[in-house]
Amino acid sequence: MRAAVITRVDSPWELRDVPDPTPGPGQVVLRVHASGMCFSDVLVHHGRWPVPLPVVPGHEPVGEIVALGPGVTRLRVGDRVGVSWLQHGEGRCKECQSGHPLYCPQGQTWIDLGGGNSEYMLAWESGCTLLPDGISYLDATSAFCAGFTSMSGLRNADPKPGDRVAVLGVGGLGHMAVQFSAALGLETLVITNSPDKVRYAKELGAHDGILAGDDPGKALADAGGADIVLCTTTSAKQVAQVLSGLRYAGRLVTMGMTGPVQFEDMTTLLFKQCSIKGSTHNSRGDLVEVLDLIAAGKVKPRVEAYPFEKINDVRERVEAGTVRYRAAIDYSLS
Ligand SMILES: [Zn+2]
Ligand SMILES: [Zn+2]
């Protein structure tokens, strides 16, 4: 089968033939129909997220089950599924025993089995989530990392009726977070550097938009503040600054920043009793909720589709921030 392989950091991904996978006990093989690209793929590409090489990247894969390993009982050949980053806990640690295999220290991921930038992909049955009827493969890609992360971030902030939510950054994650917050009936605004993205966010359901300027925290405070700030930006500086825009008992959830962060506004943190949380893929239920919202037409991901042969160009577009708003390999275009 054809696969895109990272062999060295900072080098183009090699498109080459590799052996077809064979499923072991508890595993399946899917024919990949589409595979989304994420900023964390860029981090792996540059060695800023250390991963043993060579590796086939791709952690937003969706496709059709074509082979079952021994002992697979839940999935069937022909099922439409996507595969999560974390697929399988070893089962005996405290996290697995308490029903949180996502936090298993020996969890198996695409790094162990190979990711979705290949014609066929090996996956654990436990890592596959069925796609509901009515969702296209292309739209479904965005659920498995961008959507999952954004929904987990929102749920992690424990939104209450009447809360005001500010989404910092309108990109792959942010354009989903805005729609989730609005779909839940929460007053939703965006903070961005781009007037175009303010307009676009309003089309997605945002009630208002704020230009970040030099200080997104001041800009948010001047606009009345927020109970929840969902930070989807990679900028640690902006994440630190936006703290100042929180209201009393506000919650800042950061899910995309890359690099050290230094919070300087202790007044807001202490006197307003605010909290700061990190978040990724927290609970499988968040992913299922995202898939259902997309299938019901209540949330619409914007996904640019590219043929497999363009994968290095796609990665460069993701790194340059020119994708609107998620990019995916669509194997039907090759
Ligand atoms: Zn991702
Ligand atoms: Zn475990």
Tab-separated table of C-alpha atoms and ligand atoms in Angstrom:
chain	number	residue	atom	x	y	z
A	1	MET	CA	0.000	0.000	0.000
A	2	ARG	CA	1.006	3.619	-0.418
A	3	ALA	CA	1.827	5.589	2.729
A	4	ALA	CA	3.327	8.934	3.691
A	5	VAL	CA	6.290	8.243	5.968
A	6	ILE	CA	8.254	10.640	8.176
A	7	THR	CA	11.804	9.310	8.024
A	8	ARG	CA	13.722	12.352	9.321
A	9	VAL	CA	12.645	15.554	11.036
A	10	ASP	CA	12.446	18.646	8.851
A	11	SER	CA	12.435	16.508	5.686
A	12	PRO	CA	9.579	16.031	3.219
A	13	TRP	CA	7.354	13.086	4.057
A	14	GLU	CA	8.182	10.193	1.713
A	15	LEU	CA	5.349	8.727	-0.333
A	16	ARG	CA	6.280	5.086	-0.713
A	17	ASP	CA	5.042	1.510	-0.727
A	18	VAL	CA	4.953	-0.278	2.626
A	19	PRO	CA	3.613	-3.755	3.542
A	20	ASP	CA	-0.159	-4.086	3.957
A	21	PRO	CA	-1.099	-4.440	7.657
A	22	THR	CA	-2.458	-7.662	9.152
A	23	PRO	CA	-4.743	-7.370	12.186
A	24	GLY	CA	-3.684	-9.091	15.409
A	25	PRO	CA	-6.048	-10.064	18.238
A	26	GLY	CA	-8.409	-7.194	19.030
A	27	GLN	CA	-7.315	-5.227	15.979
A	28	VAL	CA	-8.900	-4.248	12.672
A	29	VAL	CA	-7.754	-2.896	9.319
A	30	LEU	CA	-9.577	-0.078	7.645
A	31	ARG	CA	-9.376	1.277	4.140
A	32	VAL	CA	-8.780	4.957	4.764
A	33	HIS	CA	-11.150	7.263	2.887
A	34	ALA	CA	-9.947	10.563	4.375
A	35	SER	CA	-7.381	11.750	6.903
A	36	GLY	CA	-7.186	15.169	8.518
A	37	MET	CA	-4.053	17.200	9.151
A	38	CYS	CA	-3.398	18.800	12.549
A	39	PHE	CA	-0.891	21.322	13.838
A	40	SER	CA	0.588	18.578	16.020
A	41	ASP	CA	1.660	16.859	12.776
A	42	VAL	CA	3.735	19.971	12.100
A	43	LEU	CA	5.282	19.676	15.564
A	44	VAL	CA	6.184	16.039	14.877
A	45	HIS	CA	7.599	17.045	11.491
A	46	HIS	CA	9.998	19.478	13.171
A	47	GLY	CA	10.902	17.150	16.032
A	48	ARG	CA	9.252	19.458	18.556
A	49	TRP	CA	6.967	16.563	19.476
A	50	PRO	CA	9.459	13.695	19.711
A	51	VAL	CA	8.183	10.518	18.055
A	52	PRO	CA	10.294	7.465	17.101
A	53	LEU	CA	10.946	7.472	13.346
A	54	PRO	CA	10.091	6.279	10.784
A	55	VAL	CA	6.373	6.741	11.370
A	56	VAL	CA	3.226	7.184	9.293
A	57	PRO	CA	1.446	10.244	10.740
A	58	GLY	CA	-2.269	10.976	10.669
A	59	HIS	CA	-4.543	10.971	13.714
A	60	GLU	CA	-7.829	12.113	12.110
A	61	PRO	CA	-8.404	9.024	9.923
A	62	VAL	CA	-11.796	7.717	8.841
A	63	GLY	CA	-12.635	4.813	6.602
A	64	GLU	CA	-14.265	1.466	6.143
A	65	ILE	CA	-13.417	-1.726	8.031
A	66	VAL	CA	-12.013	-4.343	5.626
A	67	ALA	CA	-10.501	-6.963	7.966
A	68	LEU	CA	-11.054	-8.158	11.533
A	69	GLY	CA	-8.454	-9.747	13.800
A	70	PRO	CA	-9.210	-12.666	16.145
A	71	GLY	CA	-11.542	-11.780	18.996
A	72	VAL	CA	-13.074	-8.686	17.406
A	73	THR	CA	-16.784	-8.807	18.213
A	74	ARG	CA	-18.107	-5.241	18.141
A	75	LEU	CA	-17.105	-4.143	14.634
A	76	ARG	CA	-18.023	-5.669	11.280
A	77	VAL	CA	-16.516	-5.559	7.813
A	78	GLY	CA	-18.039	-2.565	6.009
A	79	ASP	CA	-18.522	-0.433	9.142
A	80	ARG	CA	-17.693	3.256	8.705
A	81	VAL	CA	-15.415	4.325	11.559
A	82	GLY	CA	-12.843	6.867	12.633
A	83	VAL	CA	-9.844	6.188	14.845
A	84	SER	CA	-8.901	8.254	17.896
A	85	TRP	CA	-5.375	9.275	18.877
A	86	LEU	CA	-5.475	6.992	21.918
A	87	GLN	CA	-6.802	3.608	20.870
A	88	HIS	CA	-6.096	1.088	23.572
A	89	GLY	CA	-5.158	0.967	27.251
A	90	GLU	CA	-3.193	-1.988	28.613
A	91	GLY	CA	-6.104	-2.575	30.972
A	92	ARG	CA	-4.528	-3.155	34.379
A	93	CYS	CA	-3.372	0.281	35.534
A	94	LYS	CA	-5.414	2.508	37.830
A	95	GLU	CA	-6.563	4.711	34.930
A	96	CYS	CA	-7.777	1.758	32.854
A	97	GLN	CA	-9.404	0.093	35.857
A	98	SER	CA	-11.260	3.292	36.723
A	99	GLY	CA	-12.607	3.634	33.183
A	100	HIS	CA	-10.205	6.263	31.880
A	101	PRO	CA	-8.002	4.429	29.373
A	102	LEU	CA	-7.273	7.762	27.693
A	103	TYR	CA	-4.804	8.374	30.521
A	104	CYS	CA	-3.175	4.952	30.501
A	105	PRO	CA	0.617	5.414	30.668
A	106	GLN	CA	1.020	2.495	28.253
A	107	GLY	CA	-1.776	3.510	25.901
A	108	GLN	CA	-1.394	2.612	22.230
A	109	THR	CA	-1.706	5.336	19.612
A	110	TRP	CA	-1.017	5.982	15.937
A	111	ILE	CA	2.631	6.305	16.995
A	112	ASP	CA	2.669	2.579	17.829
A	113	LEU	CA	0.509	1.285	14.959
A	114	GLY	CA	0.911	3.844	12.170
A	115	GLY	CA	-1.514	6.630	11.325
A	116	GLY	CA	-4.045	7.434	8.660
A	117	ASN	CA	-1.897	8.857	5.890
A	118	SER	CA	-1.884	5.498	4.137
A	119	GLU	CA	-4.282	3.504	1.990
A	120	TYR	CA	-4.898	0.977	4.760
A	121	MET	CA	-4.476	1.419	8.490
A	122	LEU	CA	-4.119	-0.922	11.425
A	123	ALA	CA	-6.153	0.055	14.503
A	124	TRP	CA	-7.347	-1.369	17.781
A	125	GLU	CA	-11.047	-2.189	17.791
A	126	SER	CA	-11.282	-0.207	21.029
A	127	GLY	CA	-9.939	2.890	19.258
A	128	CYS	CA	-12.627	2.927	16.558
A	129	THR	CA	-15.804	4.973	16.829
A	130	LEU	CA	-18.704	4.310	14.453
A	131	LEU	CA	-19.687	7.186	12.188
A	132	PRO	CA	-23.390	8.048	12.358
A	133	ASP	CA	-25.453	8.053	9.171
A	134	GLY	CA	-25.516	11.398	7.435
A	135	ILE	CA	-21.897	12.405	8.070
A	136	SER	CA	-19.460	12.453	5.166
A	137	TYR	CA	-16.007	10.987	5.511
A	138	LEU	CA	-14.465	14.395	4.886
A	139	ASP	CA	-16.485	16.158	7.589
A	140	ALA	CA	-15.911	13.279	9.999
A	141	THR	CA	-12.123	13.694	9.887
A	142	SER	CA	-12.372	16.992	11.733
A	143	ALA	CA	-14.270	15.371	14.606
A	144	PHE	CA	-11.443	13.064	15.619
A	145	CYS	CA	-8.961	15.691	16.792
A	146	ALA	CA	-10.115	19.274	16.152
A	147	GLY	CA	-13.705	18.599	17.150
A	148	PHE	CA	-12.893	16.180	19.970
A	149	THR	CA	-10.389	18.620	21.477
A	150	SER	CA	-12.719	21.622	21.199
A	151	MET	CA	-15.706	19.841	22.711
A	152	SER	CA	-13.600	18.393	25.529
A	153	GLY	CA	-12.282	21.892	26.227
A	154	LEU	CA	-15.780	23.309	26.413
A	155	ARG	CA	-17.016	20.456	28.632
A	156	ASN	CA	-13.910	20.785	30.794
A	157	ALA	CA	-14.882	24.415	31.451
A	158	ASP	CA	-18.181	23.188	32.937
A	159	PRO	CA	-20.412	25.667	31.070
A	160	LYS	CA	-23.521	26.882	32.899
A	161	PRO	CA	-26.670	28.362	31.350
A	162	GLY	CA	-26.072	32.070	30.818
A	163	ASP	CA	-22.293	31.803	30.689
A	164	ARG	CA	-20.468	33.979	28.211
A	165	VAL	CA	-17.841	32.068	26.236
A	166	ALA	CA	-14.916	33.634	24.388
A	167	VAL	CA	-12.993	31.558	21.866
A	168	LEU	CA	-9.418	32.757	21.384
A	169	GLY	CA	-8.263	31.913	17.862
A	170	VAL	CA	-10.399	30.965	14.867
A	171	GLY	CA	-8.641	28.076	13.127
A	172	GLY	CA	-9.165	24.322	12.920
A	173	LEU	CA	-10.135	24.023	16.592
A	174	GLY	CA	-11.605	27.477	17.045
A	175	HIS	CA	-14.084	27.291	14.185
A	176	MET	CA	-15.479	24.132	15.791
A	177	ALA	CA	-15.450	25.526	19.350
A	178	VAL	CA	-17.508	28.549	18.253
A	179	GLN	CA	-20.159	26.293	16.734
A	180	PHE	CA	-20.319	23.963	19.758
A	181	SER	CA	-20.718	26.844	22.182
A	182	ALA	CA	-23.413	28.485	20.066
A	183	ALA	CA	-25.171	25.131	19.523
A	184	LEU	CA	-25.415	24.765	23.317
A	185	GLY	CA	-27.127	28.148	23.494
A	186	LEU	CA	-24.264	30.000	25.154
A	187	GLU	CA	-23.420	33.597	24.329
A	188	THR	CA	-20.314	33.163	22.212
A	189	LEU	CA	-17.680	35.599	21.035
A	190	VAL	CA	-14.370	35.219	19.296
A	191	ILE	CA	-11.067	36.962	19.823
A	192	THR	CA	-8.864	37.050	16.746
A	193	ASN	CA	-6.364	39.220	14.951
A	194	SER	CA	-8.331	39.187	11.710
A	195	PRO	CA	-11.471	41.209	10.831
A	196	ASP	CA	-12.228	38.563	8.176
A	197	LYS	CA	-12.351	35.886	10.857
A	198	VAL	CA	-14.715	37.996	12.971
A	199	ARG	CA	-17.108	38.103	10.036
A	200	TYR	CA	-16.694	34.412	9.408
A	201	ALA	CA	-17.215	33.520	13.086
A	202	LYS	CA	-20.513	35.394	13.042
A	203	GLU	CA	-21.591	33.245	10.089
A	204	LEU	CA	-20.787	30.226	12.270
A	205	GLY	CA	-23.018	31.495	15.064
A	206	ALA	CA	-20.782	33.743	17.149
A	207	HIS	CA	-22.694	36.655	18.639
A	208	ASP	CA	-19.771	39.039	18.463
A	209	GLY	CA	-16.076	39.301	17.695
A	210	ILE	CA	-13.204	41.203	19.255
A	211	LEU	CA	-9.915	42.132	17.646
A	212	ALA	CA	-7.097	41.029	19.938
A	213	GLY	CA	-4.723	43.887	19.153
A	214	ASP	CA	-1.621	43.855	21.365
A	215	ASP	CA	-3.475	42.474	24.362
A	216	PRO	CA	-6.432	40.078	23.961
A	217	GLY	CA	-7.055	40.163	27.735
A	218	LYS	CA	-7.582	43.920	27.771
A	219	ALA	CA	-9.687	43.728	24.614
A	220	LEU	CA	-11.902	41.077	26.222
A	221	ALA	CA	-12.170	42.949	29.543
A	222	ASP	CA	-13.137	46.137	27.673
A	223	ALA	CA	-15.895	44.147	25.947
A	224	GLY	CA	-17.359	42.963	29.250
A	225	GLY	CA	-15.223	39.877	29.927
A	226	ALA	CA	-16.166	36.208	29.743
A	227	ASP	CA	-16.937	33.368	32.141
A	228	ILE	CA	-15.076	30.898	29.953
A	229	VAL	CA	-12.177	31.438	27.585
A	230	LEU	CA	-11.388	28.567	25.228
A	231	CYS	CA	-7.833	29.078	24.004
A	232	THR	CA	-7.373	27.346	20.662
A	233	THR	CA	-4.385	29.425	19.592
A	234	THR	CA	-0.827	28.098	19.551
A	235	SER	CA	0.430	31.392	21.028
A	236	ALA	CA	1.471	31.002	24.671
A	237	LYS	CA	1.775	34.783	24.953
A	238	GLN	CA	-1.866	35.319	23.997
A	239	VAL	CA	-3.011	32.565	26.355
A	240	ALA	CA	-1.218	34.310	29.239
A	241	GLN	CA	-2.610	37.716	28.328
A	242	VAL	CA	-6.230	36.656	27.881
A	243	LEU	CA	-6.491	35.617	31.539
A	244	SER	CA	-7.169	39.291	32.339
A	245	GLY	CA	-10.453	39.090	30.446
A	246	LEU	CA	-12.012	36.523	32.790
A	247	ARG	CA	-14.931	37.407	35.036
A	248	TYR	CA	-15.285	36.257	38.668
A	249	ALA	CA	-14.844	32.453	38.940
A	250	GLY	CA	-13.866	32.361	35.274
A	251	ARG	CA	-12.302	29.327	33.632
A	252	LEU	CA	-9.512	29.475	31.090
A	253	VAL	CA	-9.007	26.249	29.141
A	254	THR	CA	-5.996	25.964	26.875
A	255	MET	CA	-5.735	23.213	24.292
A	256	GLY	CA	-3.456	24.320	21.504
A	257	MET	CA	-0.546	26.304	22.819
A	258	THR	CA	2.979	25.204	22.064
A	259	GLY	CA	5.726	26.315	24.360
A	260	PRO	CA	6.266	27.701	27.850
A	261	VAL	CA	3.696	30.080	29.266
A	262	GLN	CA	4.105	32.722	31.946
A	263	PHE	CA	0.962	34.109	33.540
A	264	GLU	CA	1.632	37.565	34.969
A	265	ASP	CA	-1.853	38.734	35.989
A	266	MET	CA	-2.021	37.297	39.506
A	267	THR	CA	-4.710	39.840	40.480
A	268	THR	CA	-7.292	38.281	38.182
A	269	LEU	CA	-6.236	34.749	39.080
A	270	LEU	CA	-6.378	35.250	42.867
A	271	PHE	CA	-9.007	37.907	43.518
A	272	LYS	CA	-11.460	36.643	40.935
A	273	GLN	CA	-10.736	33.024	41.911
A	274	CYS	CA	-10.209	32.013	38.330
A	275	SER	CA	-8.879	28.663	37.199
A	276	ILE	CA	-6.593	27.568	34.393
A	277	LYS	CA	-6.962	24.132	32.837
A	278	GLY	CA	-5.314	22.161	30.093
A	279	SER	CA	-7.350	19.903	27.869
A	280	THR	CA	-7.059	17.453	24.971
A	281	HIS	CA	-9.260	14.434	24.207
A	282	ASN	CA	-10.840	14.000	27.611
A	283	SER	CA	-13.806	11.669	27.307
A	284	ARG	CA	-14.999	9.481	24.422
A	285	GLY	CA	-18.498	10.886	24.936
A	286	ASP	CA	-17.252	14.293	23.779
A	287	LEU	CA	-16.260	12.774	20.419
A	288	VAL	CA	-19.612	11.011	20.007
A	289	GLU	CA	-21.391	14.290	20.782
A	290	VAL	CA	-19.372	16.025	18.050
A	291	LEU	CA	-20.144	13.346	15.464
A	292	ASP	CA	-23.851	13.556	16.285
A	293	LEU	CA	-23.898	17.363	16.031
A	294	ILE	CA	-22.229	17.225	12.611
A	295	ALA	CA	-24.505	14.415	11.388
A	296	ALA	CA	-27.562	16.403	12.499
A	297	GLY	CA	-26.358	19.449	10.534
A	298	LYS	CA	-26.101	21.590	13.689
A	299	VAL	CA	-22.349	21.985	13.248
A	300	LYS	CA	-20.615	22.262	9.894
A	301	PRO	CA	-16.845	21.741	9.730
A	302	ARG	CA	-15.036	23.593	6.942
A	303	VAL	CA	-12.554	21.130	5.486
A	304	GLU	CA	-10.276	21.700	2.492
A	305	ALA	CA	-9.755	18.443	0.562
A	306	TYR	CA	-6.502	17.474	-1.146
A	307	PRO	CA	-5.255	14.382	-2.984
A	308	PHE	CA	-2.764	12.162	-1.165
A	309	GLU	CA	0.065	13.262	-3.483
A	310	LYS	CA	-0.212	16.831	-2.124
A	311	ILE	CA	0.388	15.871	1.499
A	312	ASN	CA	3.618	17.841	1.891
A	313	ASP	CA	1.902	20.941	0.492
A	314	VAL	CA	-0.934	20.435	2.953
A	315	ARG	CA	1.500	20.289	5.865
A	316	GLU	CA	3.112	23.527	4.704
A	317	ARG	CA	-0.297	25.207	4.468
A	318	VAL	CA	-1.157	24.076	7.999
A	319	GLU	CA	2.138	25.439	9.298
A	320	ALA	CA	1.677	28.740	7.458
A	321	GLY	CA	-1.819	29.129	8.886
A	322	THR	CA	-3.406	29.529	5.454
A	323	VAL	CA	-5.879	26.632	5.762
A	324	ARG	CA	-9.552	27.617	6.050
A	325	TYR	CA	-10.200	25.973	8.497
A	326	ARG	CA	-9.151	22.333	8.459
A	327	ALA	CA	-7.348	20.345	5.777
A	328	ALA	CA	-7.647	16.673	4.957
A	329	ILE	CA	-6.394	14.123	2.467
A	330	ASP	CA	-9.335	12.761	0.473
A	331	TYR	CA	-8.296	9.449	-1.082
A	332	SER	CA	-11.052	9.615	-3.670
A	333	LEU	CA	-9.166	12.511	-5.313
A	334	SER	CA	-6.084	10.409	-6.158
B	1	ZN	ZN	-4.514	16.708	16.445
B	2	ZN	ZN	-3.737	1.291	31.512
